[in-house]
CSV table of C-alpha atoms in Angstrom, one decimal:
chain,number,residue,atom,x,y,z
A,1453,MET,CA,-16.1,-6.9,-2.3
A,1454,LYS,CA,-17.3,-9.4,0.3
A,1455,GLN,CA,-15.4,-12.2,-1.5
A,1456,VAL,CA,-12.3,-10.3,-2.0
A,1457,LYS,CA,-9.8,-11.5,0.7
A,1458,ASN,CA,-7.0,-8.6,0.3
A,1459,ALA,CA,-7.8,-5.3,-1.3
A,1460,ILE,CA,-4.4,-3.5,-2.0
A,1461,ALA,CA,-4.1,0.1,-3.3
A,1462,VAL,CA,-1.3,0.9,-5.4
A,1463,ALA,CA,-0.6,4.7,-5.3
A,1464,SER,CA,1.9,7.5,-6.0
A,1465,GLY,CA,2.3,11.1,-4.9
A,1466,LYS,CA,3.1,12.2,-8.6
A,1467,GLY,CA,2.4,11.2,-12.1
A,1468,GLY,CA,4.9,9.8,-14.3
A,1469,VAL,CA,6.4,7.3,-12.1
A,1470,GLY,CA,5.2,4.2,-13.7
A,1471,LYS,CA,2.4,3.5,-11.1
A,1472,SER,CA,0.1,1.7,-13.4
A,1473,THR,CA,2.8,-0.3,-15.1
A,1474,VAL,CA,3.7,-1.5,-11.6
A,1475,ALA,CA,0.2,-2.2,-10.7
A,1476,ILE,CA,-0.3,-4.3,-13.8
A,1477,HIS,CA,2.8,-6.3,-13.5
A,1478,LEU,CA,2.2,-6.9,-9.8
A,1479,ALA,CA,-1.2,-8.3,-10.6
A,1480,LEU,CA,0.1,-10.5,-13.2
A,1481,ALA,CA,2.9,-11.8,-11.0
A,1482,LEU,CA,0.4,-12.4,-8.2
A,1483,ALA,CA,-1.9,-14.1,-10.7
A,1484,ARG,CA,0.7,-17.0,-11.1
A,1485,GLY,CA,-0.9,-19.0,-8.5
A,1486,ALA,CA,-3.6,-16.6,-6.9
A,1487,ARG,CA,-7.0,-15.2,-8.0
A,1488,VAL,CA,-6.3,-11.8,-8.6
A,1489,GLY,CA,-8.5,-8.5,-9.9
A,1490,LEU,CA,-7.4,-5.2,-11.1
A,1491,MET,CA,-9.5,-2.0,-10.7
A,1492,ASP,CA,-8.4,1.0,-12.7
A,1493,ALA,CA,-9.5,3.8,-10.4
A,1494,ASP,CA,-7.6,6.3,-12.7
A,1495,ILE,CA,-10.9,7.8,-13.9
A,1496,TYR,CA,-9.4,10.7,-16.0
A,1497,GLY,CA,-6.3,8.8,-17.4
A,1498,PRO,CA,-7.1,5.1,-17.6
A,1499,SER,CA,-4.3,3.0,-19.2
A,1500,VAL,CA,-5.0,-0.6,-18.0
A,1501,PRO,CA,-6.8,-1.6,-21.1
A,1502,THR,CA,-4.2,-0.5,-23.5
A,1503,MET,CA,-1.4,-2.2,-21.4
A,1504,LEU,CA,-3.3,-5.5,-21.1
A,1505,GLY,CA,-4.0,-5.5,-24.8
A,1506,GLY,CA,-7.6,-4.1,-24.8
A,1507,GLY,CA,-10.8,-5.4,-23.8
A,1508,SER,CA,-14.5,-5.6,-24.4
A,1509,THR,CA,-17.3,-3.6,-22.9
A,1510,PRO,CA,-18.2,-5.3,-19.4
A,1511,GLN,CA,-21.4,-7.4,-19.7
A,1512,PRO,CA,-24.3,-7.2,-17.2
A,1513,ALA,CA,-24.5,-9.7,-14.5
A,1514,ALA,CA,-27.7,-11.5,-13.4
A,1515,GLN,CA,-28.2,-9.1,-10.4
A,1516,PRO,CA,-29.6,-5.8,-11.7
A,1517,GLY,CA,-27.2,-2.9,-11.9
A,1518,VAL,CA,-24.1,-5.1,-11.6
A,1519,ILE,CA,-21.6,-6.0,-14.3
A,1520,HIS,CA,-18.9,-8.7,-14.8
A,1521,PRO,CA,-15.4,-7.6,-14.9
A,1522,VAL,CA,-13.4,-8.1,-18.2
A,1523,GLU,CA,-11.0,-11.1,-18.0
A,1524,LYS,CA,-7.6,-10.8,-19.6
A,1525,ARG,CA,-4.2,-12.7,-19.2
A,1526,GLY,CA,-5.6,-14.4,-16.1
A,1527,LEU,CA,-6.9,-11.1,-14.6
A,1528,LYS,CA,-10.3,-9.8,-13.8
A,1529,PHE,CA,-10.3,-6.1,-14.4
A,1530,VAL,CA,-12.7,-2.9,-14.8
A,1531,SER,CA,-11.5,0.5,-16.0
A,1532,MET,CA,-13.1,3.8,-17.3
A,1533,GLY,CA,-11.4,3.0,-20.5
A,1534,LEU,CA,-13.7,0.3,-21.2
A,1535,PHE,CA,-16.7,2.5,-21.4
A,1536,THR,CA,-15.0,5.3,-23.6
A,1537,GLY,CA,-13.1,5.7,-26.9
A,1538,ARG,CA,-9.5,5.9,-27.2
A,1539,ASP,CA,-9.4,9.7,-27.5
A,1540,THR,CA,-12.5,10.5,-25.7
A,1541,PRO,CA,-11.7,12.8,-22.5
A,1542,VAL,CA,-13.6,12.1,-19.2
A,1543,ILE,CA,-14.7,15.8,-18.3
A,1544,TRP,CA,-16.2,15.2,-14.9
A,1545,ARG,CA,-16.3,17.0,-11.6
A,1546,GLY,CA,-15.1,15.2,-8.4
A,1547,PRO,CA,-18.6,13.9,-7.3
A,1548,MET,CA,-19.0,12.0,-10.7
A,1549,ALA,CA,-15.6,10.4,-10.5
A,1550,THR,CA,-16.2,9.3,-6.9
A,1551,LYS,CA,-19.6,7.9,-7.8
A,1552,MET,CA,-17.9,5.8,-10.6
A,1553,ILE,CA,-15.3,4.6,-8.0
A,1554,GLN,CA,-18.2,3.5,-5.7
A,1555,GLN,CA,-19.8,1.6,-8.6
A,1556,PHE,CA,-16.6,-0.2,-9.3
A,1557,LEU,CA,-16.3,-1.4,-5.7
A,1558,SER,CA,-20.1,-2.3,-5.2
A,1559,GLN,CA,-21.5,-3.0,-8.6
A,1560,VAL,CA,-19.0,-5.3,-10.0
A,1561,ALA,CA,-19.3,-9.0,-9.7
A,1562,TRP,CA,-15.6,-9.7,-8.8
A,1563,GLY,CA,-16.4,-13.1,-7.3
A,1564,GLU,CA,-13.8,-14.8,-5.2
A,1565,LEU,CA,-10.4,-13.0,-5.1
A,1566,ASP,CA,-7.3,-13.5,-3.3
A,1567,TYR,CA,-6.2,-10.0,-4.2
A,1568,LEU,CA,-7.7,-7.0,-5.8
A,1569,LEU,CA,-4.9,-4.4,-6.8
A,1570,ILE,CA,-6.6,-0.7,-7.1
A,1571,ASP,CA,-4.7,1.3,-9.4
A,1572,LEU,CA,-5.2,4.8,-8.0
A,1573,PRO,CA,-4.7,8.2,-9.9
A,1574,PRO,CA,-1.6,10.1,-8.8
A,1575,GLY,CA,-1.7,12.5,-5.8
A,1576,THR,CA,-4.2,12.8,-3.1
A,1577,GLY,CA,-7.8,13.9,-3.6
A,1578,ASP,CA,-11.4,12.7,-3.8
A,1579,VAL,CA,-10.9,9.4,-5.5
A,1580,GLN,CA,-8.2,8.4,-2.9
A,1581,LEU,CA,-10.4,9.5,0.0
A,1582,THR,CA,-13.3,7.6,-1.3
A,1583,LEU,CA,-11.4,4.3,-1.7
A,1584,THR,CA,-9.9,4.6,1.7
A,1585,GLN,CA,-13.4,5.2,3.3
A,1586,SER,CA,-15.3,2.6,1.2
A,1587,ALA,CA,-13.0,-0.2,0.6
A,1588,PRO,CA,-11.6,-2.5,3.4
A,1589,LEU,CA,-8.1,-2.1,2.3
A,1590,VAL,CA,-5.4,-4.4,3.8
A,1591,GLY,CA,-2.6,-1.7,2.8
A,1592,ALA,CA,-1.1,0.3,0.2
A,1593,VAL,CA,1.8,-0.1,-2.0
A,1594,ILE,CA,3.7,3.3,-2.8
A,1595,VAL,CA,5.5,3.8,-6.2
A,1596,THR,CA,8.3,6.2,-6.7
A,1597,THR,CA,11.3,6.8,-8.7
A,1598,PRO,CA,14.8,7.5,-7.5
A,1599,GLN,CA,14.7,11.5,-8.0
A,1600,GLU,CA,14.5,13.6,-4.7
A,1601,VAL,CA,11.5,15.5,-6.2
A,1602,ALA,CA,9.6,12.2,-6.8
A,1603,VAL,CA,10.5,10.9,-3.4
A,1604,SER,CA,9.5,14.1,-1.5
A,1605,VAL,CA,6.1,14.0,-3.1
A,1606,THR,CA,5.8,10.3,-2.6
A,1607,LEU,CA,6.2,10.9,1.3
A,1608,ARG,CA,2.9,13.3,1.3
A,1609,GLY,CA,1.2,10.6,-0.4
A,1610,LEU,CA,2.3,8.1,2.1
A,1611,ARG,CA,1.4,10.3,4.9
A,1612,MET,CA,-2.2,10.7,3.5
A,1613,PHE,CA,-2.6,6.7,3.8
A,1614,GLU,CA,-1.3,7.0,7.4
A,1615,GLN,CA,-3.9,9.7,8.2
A,1616,VAL,CA,-6.6,7.6,7.1
A,1617,GLN,CA,-5.3,4.5,8.8
A,1618,VAL,CA,-4.3,2.3,5.8
A,1619,PRO,CA,-1.1,0.4,6.6
A,1620,ILE,CA,1.9,1.1,4.1
A,1621,LEU,CA,2.7,-2.5,2.8
A,1622,GLY,CA,5.9,-1.2,1.2
A,1623,ILE,CA,7.5,1.2,-1.3
A,1624,VAL,CA,8.6,0.1,-4.9
A,1625,GLU,CA,11.2,2.3,-6.7
A,1626,ASN,CA,10.5,2.2,-10.3
A,1627,MET,CA,13.0,3.3,-13.1
A,1628,SER,CA,15.8,2.7,-10.6
A,1629,ALA,CA,18.5,2.1,-13.2
A,1630,PHE,CA,19.2,1.6,-16.9
A,1631,VAL,CA,20.5,-1.9,-17.5
A,1632,CYS,CA,22.4,-2.3,-20.9
A,1633,PRO,CA,20.9,-5.1,-22.8
A,1634,HIS,CA,24.2,-5.7,-24.3
A,1635,CYS,CA,26.8,-5.6,-21.6
A,1636,GLY,CA,24.5,-5.8,-18.6
A,1637,LYS,CA,26.1,-3.0,-16.9
A,1638,ALA,CA,23.7,-0.8,-14.8
A,1639,THR,CA,23.7,2.9,-15.0
A,1640,ASN,CA,21.8,5.4,-12.7
A,1641,VAL,CA,20.0,7.7,-15.0
A,1642,PHE,CA,18.4,9.7,-12.5
A,1643,ARG,CA,20.1,8.7,-9.0
A,1644,SER,CA,20.0,5.6,-6.9
A,1645,GLY,CA,18.3,4.4,-3.7
A,1646,GLY,CA,15.8,7.1,-3.3
A,1647,GLY,CA,13.0,4.6,-2.7
A,1648,LYS,CA,15.0,2.5,-0.2
A,1649,LYS,CA,16.2,5.6,1.6
A,1650,ALA,CA,12.6,6.9,2.2
A,1651,ALA,CA,11.5,3.4,3.3
A,1652,GLU,CA,14.2,3.5,6.0
A,1653,GLU,CA,13.6,7.0,7.1
A,1654,LEU,CA,9.8,6.1,7.5
A,1655,GLY,CA,10.2,2.7,9.0
A,1656,VAL,CA,8.1,0.9,6.1
A,1657,PRO,CA,9.2,-2.1,4.1
A,1658,PHE,CA,11.2,-1.6,0.9
A,1659,LEU,CA,9.7,-4.0,-1.6
A,1660,GLY,CA,12.3,-3.7,-4.3
A,1661,GLU,CA,13.5,-1.8,-7.4
A,1662,VAL,CA,12.4,-2.1,-11.1
A,1663,PRO,CA,15.0,-1.2,-13.5
A,1664,LEU,CA,14.7,1.4,-16.4
A,1665,ASP,CA,13.9,-1.2,-19.2
A,1666,PRO,CA,12.9,-0.1,-22.6
A,1667,ALA,CA,11.1,-3.6,-23.1
A,1668,ILE,CA,8.6,-2.5,-20.5
A,1669,ALA,CA,7.5,0.6,-22.5
A,1670,GLU,CA,7.5,-1.4,-25.7
A,1671,ALA,CA,5.4,-4.2,-23.9
A,1672,GLY,CA,2.9,-1.6,-22.6
A,1673,ASP,CA,2.3,-0.1,-25.9
A,1674,ALA,CA,1.8,-3.4,-27.5
A,1675,GLY,CA,-0.4,-4.7,-24.8
A,1676,VAL,CA,2.0,-7.6,-23.9
A,1677,PRO,CA,3.3,-7.2,-20.4
A,1678,VAL,CA,6.9,-8.6,-19.6
A,1679,VAL,CA,5.2,-10.7,-16.9
A,1680,GLY,CA,3.3,-13.3,-18.9
A,1681,GLU,CA,1.0,-16.2,-18.0
A,1682,ASP,CA,3.6,-18.8,-18.7
A,1683,GLY,CA,7.0,-19.7,-17.1
A,1684,ALA,CA,9.0,-17.6,-19.4
A,1685,ALA,CA,8.6,-14.5,-17.3
A,1686,GLY,CA,11.8,-15.1,-15.5
A,1687,ALA,CA,13.9,-14.6,-18.7
A,1688,SER,CA,14.0,-10.9,-18.2
A,1689,THR,CA,15.7,-8.8,-15.5
A,1690,SER,CA,12.6,-6.5,-15.2
A,1691,ALA,CA,10.1,-9.4,-15.0
A,1692,ARG,CA,12.1,-11.2,-12.3
A,1693,ALA,CA,12.0,-7.8,-10.5
A,1694,PHE,CA,8.3,-7.8,-10.6
A,1695,LEU,CA,8.1,-11.3,-9.4
A,1696,GLU,CA,10.4,-10.7,-6.6
A,1697,ILE,CA,8.5,-7.6,-5.4
A,1698,ALA,CA,5.2,-9.6,-5.7
A,1699,GLU,CA,6.5,-12.3,-3.5
A,1700,LYS,CA,7.8,-9.9,-0.7
A,1701,LEU,CA,4.3,-8.3,-1.1
A,1702,THR,CA,2.5,-11.4,-0.3
A,1703,ARG,CA,4.7,-11.9,2.6
A,1704,GLU,CA,3.8,-8.4,3.9
A,1705,VAL,CA,0.1,-9.0,3.4
A,1706,GLY,CA,0.3,-12.1,5.4
A,1707,ARG,CA,2.3,-10.3,8.3
A,1708,VAL,CA,-0.3,-7.6,8.3
A,1709,ASN,CA,-3.2,-10.1,8.4
A,1710,ALA,CA,-1.5,-12.2,11.1
A,1711,LEU,CA,-1.1,-9.0,13.3
A,1712,THR,CA,-4.8,-8.2,12.8
A,1713,GLN,CA,-5.9,-11.8,13.6
A,1714,SER,CA,-3.6,-11.7,16.8
A,1715,VAL,CA,-5.3,-8.8,18.2
A,1716,HIS,CA,-7.8,-9.9,20.9
A,1717,HIS,CA,-8.3,-6.7,22.7
A,1718,GLN,CA,-9.0,-3.5,20.9
A,1719,PRO,CA,-8.9,0.2,22.2
A,1720,SER,CA,-12.3,1.5,22.6
A,1721,GLU,CA,-10.9,5.1,23.3
A,1722,VAL,CA,-7.6,6.6,23.1
A,1723,LYS,CA,-7.0,10.1,24.7
A,1724,VAL,CA,-4.4,12.4,25.9
A,1725,ALA,CA,-5.0,13.2,29.6
A,1726,GLU,CA,-2.7,15.3,32.0
A,1727,GLY,CA,1.0,14.0,31.1
A,1728,VAL,CA,-0.2,10.6,30.0
A,1729,VAL,CA,-1.7,8.6,27.0
A,1730,GLU,CA,-4.9,6.8,28.3
A,1731,ILE,CA,-5.9,3.9,26.3
A,1732,ARG,CA,-9.3,2.1,27.4
A,1733,TRP,CA,-9.6,-1.4,26.1
A,1734,THR,CA,-12.5,-3.3,25.2
A,1735,ASP,CA,-12.1,-5.5,28.2
A,1736,GLY,CA,-12.5,-2.6,30.5
A,1737,HIS,CA,-9.0,-2.3,31.5
A,1738,VAL,CA,-7.4,1.3,31.2
A,1739,SER,CA,-3.7,1.7,30.6
A,1740,ARG,CA,-2.1,5.0,31.4
A,1741,PHE,CA,1.4,5.7,29.7
A,1742,PRO,CA,3.5,8.7,30.6
A,1743,PHE,CA,4.5,10.7,27.4
A,1744,ARG,CA,8.2,10.3,27.7
A,1745,ALA,CA,8.1,6.5,28.7
A,1746,LEU,CA,5.8,5.8,25.7
A,1747,ARG,CA,8.3,7.8,23.5
A,1748,GLN,CA,11.3,6.0,24.9
A,1749,ALA,CA,9.5,2.6,23.9
A,1750,CYS,CA,9.2,3.5,20.3
A,1751,PRO,CA,9.5,0.2,18.4
A,1752,CYS,CA,10.3,1.5,14.8
A,1753,ALA,CA,13.4,0.3,12.9
A,1754,LEU,CA,15.1,3.7,13.7
A,1755,CYS,CA,14.9,3.0,17.4
A,1756,VAL,CA,15.3,-0.8,17.6
A,1757,ASP,CA,17.4,-3.1,15.5
A,1758,GLU,CA,15.0,-5.3,13.5
A,1759,TRP,CA,17.4,-8.5,13.8
A,1760,SER,CA,18.9,-8.3,17.2
A,1761,GLY,CA,15.9,-6.5,19.0
A,1762,GLU,CA,18.5,-4.3,20.8
A,1763,ARG,CA,17.7,-0.6,21.1
A,1764,ARG,CA,19.5,1.6,18.5
A,1765,THR,CA,18.9,4.9,20.4
A,1766,ASP,CA,19.7,6.0,23.9
A,1767,PRO,CA,16.3,6.4,25.9
A,1768,ASN,CA,17.9,8.8,28.1
A,1769,ARG,CA,18.2,11.5,25.1
A,1770,VAL,CA,14.5,11.6,24.8
A,1771,LEU,CA,13.5,15.1,26.0
A,1772,MET,CA,11.7,15.2,29.3
A,1773,SER,CA,9.1,17.7,27.6
A,1774,VAL,CA,8.4,15.3,24.8
A,1775,ARG,CA,4.5,15.0,24.1
A,1776,PRO,CA,2.3,13.6,21.3
A,1777,LEU,CA,1.2,15.9,18.8
A,1778,ASP,CA,-1.1,13.6,17.0
A,1779,ILE,CA,-2.3,10.0,17.6
A,1780,HIS,CA,-4.2,7.9,14.9
A,1781,ARG,CA,-5.1,4.2,14.4
A,1782,VAL,CA,-3.1,2.3,11.8
A,1783,GLY,CA,-5.2,-0.5,10.1
A,1784,ARG,CA,-6.7,-2.8,12.3
A,1785,TYR,CA,-3.8,-3.6,14.6
A,1786,GLY,CA,-2.1,-0.7,15.9
A,1787,ILE,CA,-1.4,3.1,16.9
A,1788,GLN,CA,0.9,5.6,15.6
A,1789,PHE,CA,2.2,8.4,17.6
A,1790,HIS,CA,3.7,11.7,16.2
A,1791,TRP,CA,5.9,13.3,18.8
A,1792,SER,CA,6.9,16.8,19.5
A,1793,ASP,CA,10.4,15.9,18.9
A,1794,LEU,CA,9.5,15.2,15.1
A,1795,HIS,CA,9.7,11.5,15.4
A,1796,GLY,CA,6.6,9.6,14.2
A,1797,SER,CA,7.7,6.3,12.3
A,1798,GLY,CA,6.9,3.9,15.2
A,1799,ILE,CA,3.6,1.9,14.9
A,1800,TYR,CA,2.7,0.5,18.4
A,1801,THR,CA,0.8,-2.7,17.9
A,1802,TYR,CA,-2.0,-3.4,20.3
A,1803,ASP,CA,-0.2,-6.3,21.8
A,1804,TYR,CA,2.9,-4.2,22.2
A,1805,LEU,CA,1.0,-1.7,24.0
A,1806,ARG,CA,-0.5,-4.2,26.3
A,1807,SER,CA,2.9,-5.7,27.0
A,1808,LEU,CA,4.1,-2.2,28.2
A,1809,ASP,CA,1.4,-2.2,30.8
A,1810,PRO,CA,2.3,-4.4,33.7
A,1811,MET,CA,-1.2,-4.3,35.0
A,1812,ALA,CA,-2.9,-5.4,32.0
A,1813,PRO,CA,-4.7,-8.6,32.1
A,1814,LYS,CA,-3.0,-11.4,29.9
A,1815,GLN,CA,-4.7,-12.1,26.6
A,1816,SER,CA,-6.5,-15.4,26.5
A,1817,ARG,CA,-5.8,-16.6,22.8
A,1818,THR,CA,-8.3,-18.8,21.0
A,1819,PRO,CA,-7.0,-21.3,18.5
């Protein structure tokens, strides 16, 4: 993992939303210009080998206890499906599954990768917690479908990543609409816009929609994904959707990395004192923010227009009694507050928090 630049989790709150399909096609789209690996972390239901057209058993590397990933269609990948028969169930308790995940992370010779996509099992459990604690994730992509039940479950999965301080790189809405192959008309088989609405409510990026395309299912069964290694991938609507989502994802990864690199002062301690949030910085300075003033300064997309920078809400309407109910770090660059007025989508970057404190020493930036 030391040679992996960006590890990205691909997750969903429930099964059946096409998470593995999205993970595979995003990996293939990214591989058109980058070095990409794919880890199938769905130990109990591995599908990556089938959808990529099979694969051989991983071979031992020179280092004892280490294996080489299988290479297929320009990707390096590992999966439990490479070690079991097609109809062989994996009947393991949680500790065994988490141990296998740790081996995938530490005992696979991934080599130099620009991106490692990790296809997680659905839901929130041992495997997800193991990965967030063991892998230096740059962030997570959340996959959902338009139905309300899928979106509501997705929100719980998203909150799990927030609680373990993994940034949300964006939401992908899969099976958004059926596009007739004959007339080109789009029909909302389920409903429309659930993923985008969830992204707006939570203040996280919306990466895009993937249509309900029979060609995707057929390609998965045949082991020939719709995003190929050649330039013909742009011929289908679904392939173009994956390529556009991958492009947005790379920009979001770059944004998160830039935020991380721009942080020169980190909080060494964040605590709630009497009426204030107290932040002690690594340079020794201590910032004290009154609860209401900090809530009024929320930088989320619901409170501040992303284009004009103007405030969209009236700060005077914030309750005098507002207080933080929960505070946690987000990735390597900011803090998120969940307030007593049920607002909690704002991520306060460390730079932004320093700017809110007029007494904080100016940061000296290095080139």
